[in-house]
CSV table of C-alpha atoms in Angstrom, one decimal:
chain,number,residue,atom,x,y,z
A,1,MET,CA,-28.8,82.5,62.9
A,2,LYS,CA,-26.4,84.0,60.2
A,3,GLU,CA,-27.8,84.3,56.7
A,4,ALA,CA,-24.8,82.4,55.3
A,5,LEU,CA,-26.0,79.3,57.2
A,6,LEU,CA,-29.5,79.4,55.7
A,7,ARG,CA,-28.4,79.0,52.0
A,8,PRO,CA,-27.9,75.5,50.6
A,9,VAL,CA,-24.3,74.7,49.7
A,10,ASP,CA,-23.3,72.3,46.9
A,11,SER,CA,-19.6,72.5,47.6
A,12,ASP,CA,-18.7,70.0,44.9
A,13,ALA,CA,-20.0,72.4,42.3
A,14,LEU,CA,-17.8,75.2,43.6
A,15,ASP,CA,-14.3,76.0,42.3
A,16,GLN,CA,-11.3,75.3,44.5
A,17,TYR,CA,-9.6,78.6,45.4
A,18,PRO,CA,-6.0,78.4,44.1
A,19,ILE,CA,-4.2,79.9,47.1
A,20,ALA,CA,-3.7,78.0,50.4
A,21,GLU,CA,-5.0,79.5,53.6
A,22,ASP,CA,-1.6,79.1,55.3
A,23,GLU,CA,0.3,81.0,52.5
A,24,ASP,CA,2.6,83.4,54.4
A,25,LEU,CA,2.5,86.9,53.2
A,26,LYS,CA,3.9,88.8,56.2
A,27,GLY,CA,4.6,92.4,55.4
A,28,HIS,CA,2.1,92.5,52.5
A,29,ARG,CA,1.2,96.2,52.5
A,30,PHE,CA,0.8,96.9,48.8
A,31,VAL,CA,-1.8,95.7,46.2
A,32,MET,CA,-1.5,96.2,42.5
A,33,PHE,CA,-4.6,98.1,41.2
A,34,ASP,CA,-5.2,98.9,37.6
A,35,HIS,CA,-7.0,102.3,38.0
A,36,ASP,CA,-7.4,102.7,34.2
A,37,ARG,CA,-9.3,99.4,34.0
A,38,TRP,CA,-11.4,100.3,37.0
A,39,LEU,CA,-12.3,103.9,35.8
A,40,ASN,CA,-13.4,102.5,32.4
A,41,SER,CA,-15.2,99.4,33.7
A,42,ASP,CA,-19.0,98.9,33.5
A,43,THR,CA,-18.8,98.3,37.3
A,44,PHE,CA,-17.5,101.8,37.9
A,45,LEU,CA,-19.7,103.5,35.4
A,46,ARG,CA,-22.9,101.7,36.5
A,47,MET,CA,-22.4,101.2,40.2
A,48,SER,CA,-23.6,103.8,42.7
A,49,ALA,CA,-20.9,105.9,44.4
A,50,GLU,CA,-21.8,104.3,47.7
A,51,CYS,CA,-21.6,100.8,46.4
A,52,GLY,CA,-18.4,101.6,44.6
A,53,TRP,CA,-16.9,102.8,47.8
A,54,PHE,CA,-17.7,99.6,49.6
A,55,TYR,CA,-16.7,97.5,46.6
A,56,LEU,CA,-13.2,99.0,46.6
A,57,ASN,CA,-12.8,98.6,50.4
A,58,LEU,CA,-13.8,94.9,50.1
A,59,ILE,CA,-11.0,94.4,47.6
A,60,PHE,CA,-8.5,96.0,50.0
A,61,LEU,CA,-9.9,94.1,53.0
A,62,SER,CA,-9.6,90.8,51.2
A,63,GLN,CA,-5.8,91.3,51.1
A,64,LYS,CA,-5.7,90.7,54.9
A,65,GLN,CA,-8.0,87.7,54.9
A,66,ARG,CA,-7.1,84.0,54.8
A,67,PRO,CA,-6.7,82.9,52.1
A,68,ILE,CA,-5.5,86.2,50.7
A,69,GLY,CA,-7.9,87.7,48.2
A,70,THR,CA,-11.1,86.1,49.7
A,71,LEU,CA,-13.9,87.3,51.9
A,72,PRO,CA,-16.2,85.6,54.4
A,73,ASP,CA,-19.5,84.3,53.0
A,74,ASP,CA,-21.3,85.9,56.0
A,75,ASP,CA,-23.3,89.1,55.9
A,76,GLU,CA,-22.7,89.9,59.6
A,77,LEU,CA,-18.9,89.6,59.2
A,78,LEU,CA,-18.9,91.6,55.9
A,79,ALA,CA,-21.0,94.4,57.5
A,80,SER,CA,-18.6,94.4,60.5
A,81,LEU,CA,-15.6,94.6,58.2
A,82,LEU,CA,-17.1,97.6,56.5
A,83,ARG,CA,-18.4,99.1,59.7
A,84,ILE,CA,-21.9,99.5,58.6
A,85,ASP,CA,-25.3,98.4,59.9
A,86,LEU,CA,-26.3,94.9,58.9
A,87,GLY,CA,-29.6,96.0,57.5
A,88,ARG,CA,-28.0,98.7,55.4
A,89,TRP,CA,-25.4,96.1,54.1
A,90,LYS,CA,-28.2,93.6,53.1
A,91,GLU,CA,-30.0,96.4,51.3
A,92,LEU,CA,-26.8,97.3,49.3
A,93,ARG,CA,-26.0,93.7,48.6
A,94,ALA,CA,-29.4,93.1,47.2
A,95,ARG,CA,-28.9,95.7,44.5
A,96,GLN,CA,-28.3,94.4,40.9
A,97,MET,CA,-24.8,95.9,41.0
A,98,GLY,CA,-24.0,95.9,44.7
A,99,PRO,CA,-20.7,95.9,46.6
A,100,LEU,CA,-20.2,92.1,45.9
A,101,HIS,CA,-20.6,92.4,42.1
A,102,LYS,CA,-18.9,89.5,40.5
A,103,TRP,CA,-17.8,88.0,43.8
A,104,ARG,CA,-18.6,84.2,43.8
A,105,ARG,CA,-18.5,81.4,46.3
A,106,VAL,CA,-15.5,79.1,46.2
A,107,ARG,CA,-14.1,76.3,48.2
A,108,CYS,CA,-11.1,77.1,50.5
A,109,GLY,CA,-10.3,73.6,51.8
A,110,ALA,CA,-13.4,72.7,54.0
A,111,LYS,CA,-14.6,76.3,54.0
A,112,ILE,CA,-16.8,78.3,51.7
A,113,ARG,CA,-15.7,81.8,51.0
A,114,LEU,CA,-16.1,84.5,48.4
A,115,ALA,CA,-13.7,85.3,45.6
A,116,HIS,CA,-13.5,87.7,42.7
A,117,PRO,CA,-11.7,86.6,39.4
A,118,VAL,CA,-9.7,89.8,39.1
A,119,VAL,CA,-8.8,89.9,42.8
A,120,THR,CA,-7.8,86.3,42.6
A,121,LYS,CA,-5.5,87.0,39.7
A,122,ILE,CA,-3.9,89.8,41.7
A,123,ALA,CA,-3.5,87.6,44.7
A,124,GLU,CA,-1.9,84.9,42.7
A,125,GLU,CA,0.6,87.4,41.2
A,126,THR,CA,1.4,88.7,44.7
A,127,VAL,CA,2.1,85.2,46.0
A,128,GLU,CA,4.2,84.4,42.9
A,129,SER,CA,6.2,87.6,43.2
A,130,ARG,CA,6.8,86.9,46.9
A,131,ILE,CA,8.1,83.4,46.0
A,132,LEU,CA,10.4,84.8,43.3
A,133,ARG,CA,11.7,87.5,45.7
A,134,VAL,CA,12.4,84.9,48.4
A,135,GLN,CA,14.2,82.7,45.9
A,136,SER,CA,16.2,85.6,44.5
A,137,ASN,CA,17.2,86.7,48.0
A,138,GLU,CA,18.3,83.1,48.9
A,139,GLU,CA,20.3,82.9,45.7
A,140,LYS,CA,22.0,86.2,46.4
A,141,ALA,CA,22.8,85.0,49.9
A,142,VAL,CA,24.3,81.8,48.7
A,143,TYR,CA,26.4,83.6,46.1
A,144,GLN,CA,27.8,86.0,48.7
A,145,ARG,CA,28.5,83.2,51.1
A,146,LEU,CA,30.5,81.2,48.5
A,147,LYS,CA,32.3,84.3,47.4
A,148,ARG,CA,33.4,85.0,51.0
A,149,LEU,CA,34.4,81.3,51.3
A,150,ARG,CA,36.6,81.4,48.2
A,151,GLU,CA,38.2,84.6,49.4
A,152,GLY,CA,38.9,83.0,52.8
A,153,LEU,CA,40.4,79.9,51.2
A,154,LEU,CA,42.7,82.1,49.1
A,155,PHE,CA,43.7,84.0,52.2
A,156,LEU,CA,44.7,80.7,53.8
A,157,GLY,CA,47.0,79.9,50.9
A,158,CYS,CA,44.8,77.7,48.7
A,159,ASP,CA,45.6,77.6,45.1
A,160,LYS,CA,43.3,79.4,42.6
A,161,SER,CA,42.5,76.0,41.0
A,162,VAL,CA,41.1,74.9,44.4
A,163,VAL,CA,38.7,77.8,44.8
A,164,ALA,CA,37.7,77.5,41.2
A,165,ASP,CA,36.5,74.0,41.9
A,166,ASP,CA,32.7,74.5,42.4
A,167,VAL,CA,32.0,71.0,43.7
A,168,LEU,CA,34.8,71.3,46.3
A,169,VAL,CA,33.7,74.7,47.4
A,170,GLN,CA,30.1,73.6,47.8
A,171,ARG,CA,31.2,70.6,49.8
A,172,ILE,CA,33.2,72.7,52.1
A,173,ASP,CA,30.3,75.2,52.4
A,174,GLY,CA,28.0,72.3,53.3
A,175,TRP,CA,30.3,71.1,56.0
A,176,LEU,CA,30.7,74.6,57.4
A,177,THR,CA,26.9,75.1,57.4
A,178,GLU,CA,26.5,71.9,59.4
A,179,HIS,CA,29.5,72.1,61.7
A,180,ALA,CA,30.2,75.8,62.1
A,181,PRO,CA,26.9,77.7,62.1
A,182,GLY,CA,27.0,81.4,62.6
A,183,LYS,CA,29.7,83.8,61.6
A,184,ARG,CA,32.5,82.0,59.8
A,185,THR,CA,36.0,82.7,61.1
A,186,ARG,CA,39.5,81.8,60.0
A,187,ALA,CA,39.5,79.0,62.5
A,188,SER,CA,36.4,77.5,61.0
A,189,TYR,CA,37.8,77.7,57.5
A,190,GLU,CA,41.0,76.0,58.7
A,191,ARG,CA,38.9,73.2,60.3
A,192,ALA,CA,36.9,72.8,57.0
A,193,LEU,CA,40.2,72.5,55.0
A,194,MET,CA,41.5,69.8,57.3
A,195,HIS,CA,38.3,67.9,57.0
A,196,ALA,CA,38.4,68.3,53.2
A,197,VAL,CA,41.9,66.8,53.2
A,198,ALA,CA,41.0,64.0,55.6
A,199,GLN,CA,38.0,63.1,53.4
A,200,LYS,CA,40.2,63.2,50.3
A,201,TRP,CA,38.2,66.0,48.7
A,202,MET,CA,41.5,67.6,48.0
A,203,LEU,CA,45.1,66.4,48.3
A,204,ARG,CA,46.4,69.1,50.6
A,205,ALA,CA,45.1,72.1,52.4
A,206,VAL,CA,47.4,74.8,50.9
A,207,SER,CA,49.7,75.2,48.0
A,208,GLY,CA,53.5,74.9,48.3
């Protein structure tokens, strides 16, 4: 029987881990690591070189776990992740400053896993930066799409006052997104203009 199953668990007394298990971090290949903080920490200065090696590897391994930044609360799995003998792992873990120094048990939904406060902070920043990057990319995509739409409307003869109307342009963009998915052509712009006139979004399709 695994050692993790032999220890009593009061899950209500454990903190809830702040990152969901299904948080999508595809392509996550880089982790922020403050080497100055590490090299000047009590952990680095007091921990044996062997424990320090495994300590760092557990931090990096946690970046590929679910949720990101956590480790399994299971000695067999931890030893397997580190590719060392289970007996040797238990010996290292039992040390006063072992490879799991400052790692604590937390609740991850219905599961109990291990988390480290600094690693958790790094993981939260990683998730937040990914969200901001996605939002930024989406905003850039929308900006470029509306810019091309305005250029297309001008090319078809629309007055500058028409393409300057943000509400109108966004309405036309919404109609194109729903009814003309894929690459937008002159024909799709013409259809959108006719629809805009029919719906009285604008009085006429082109100036003159």
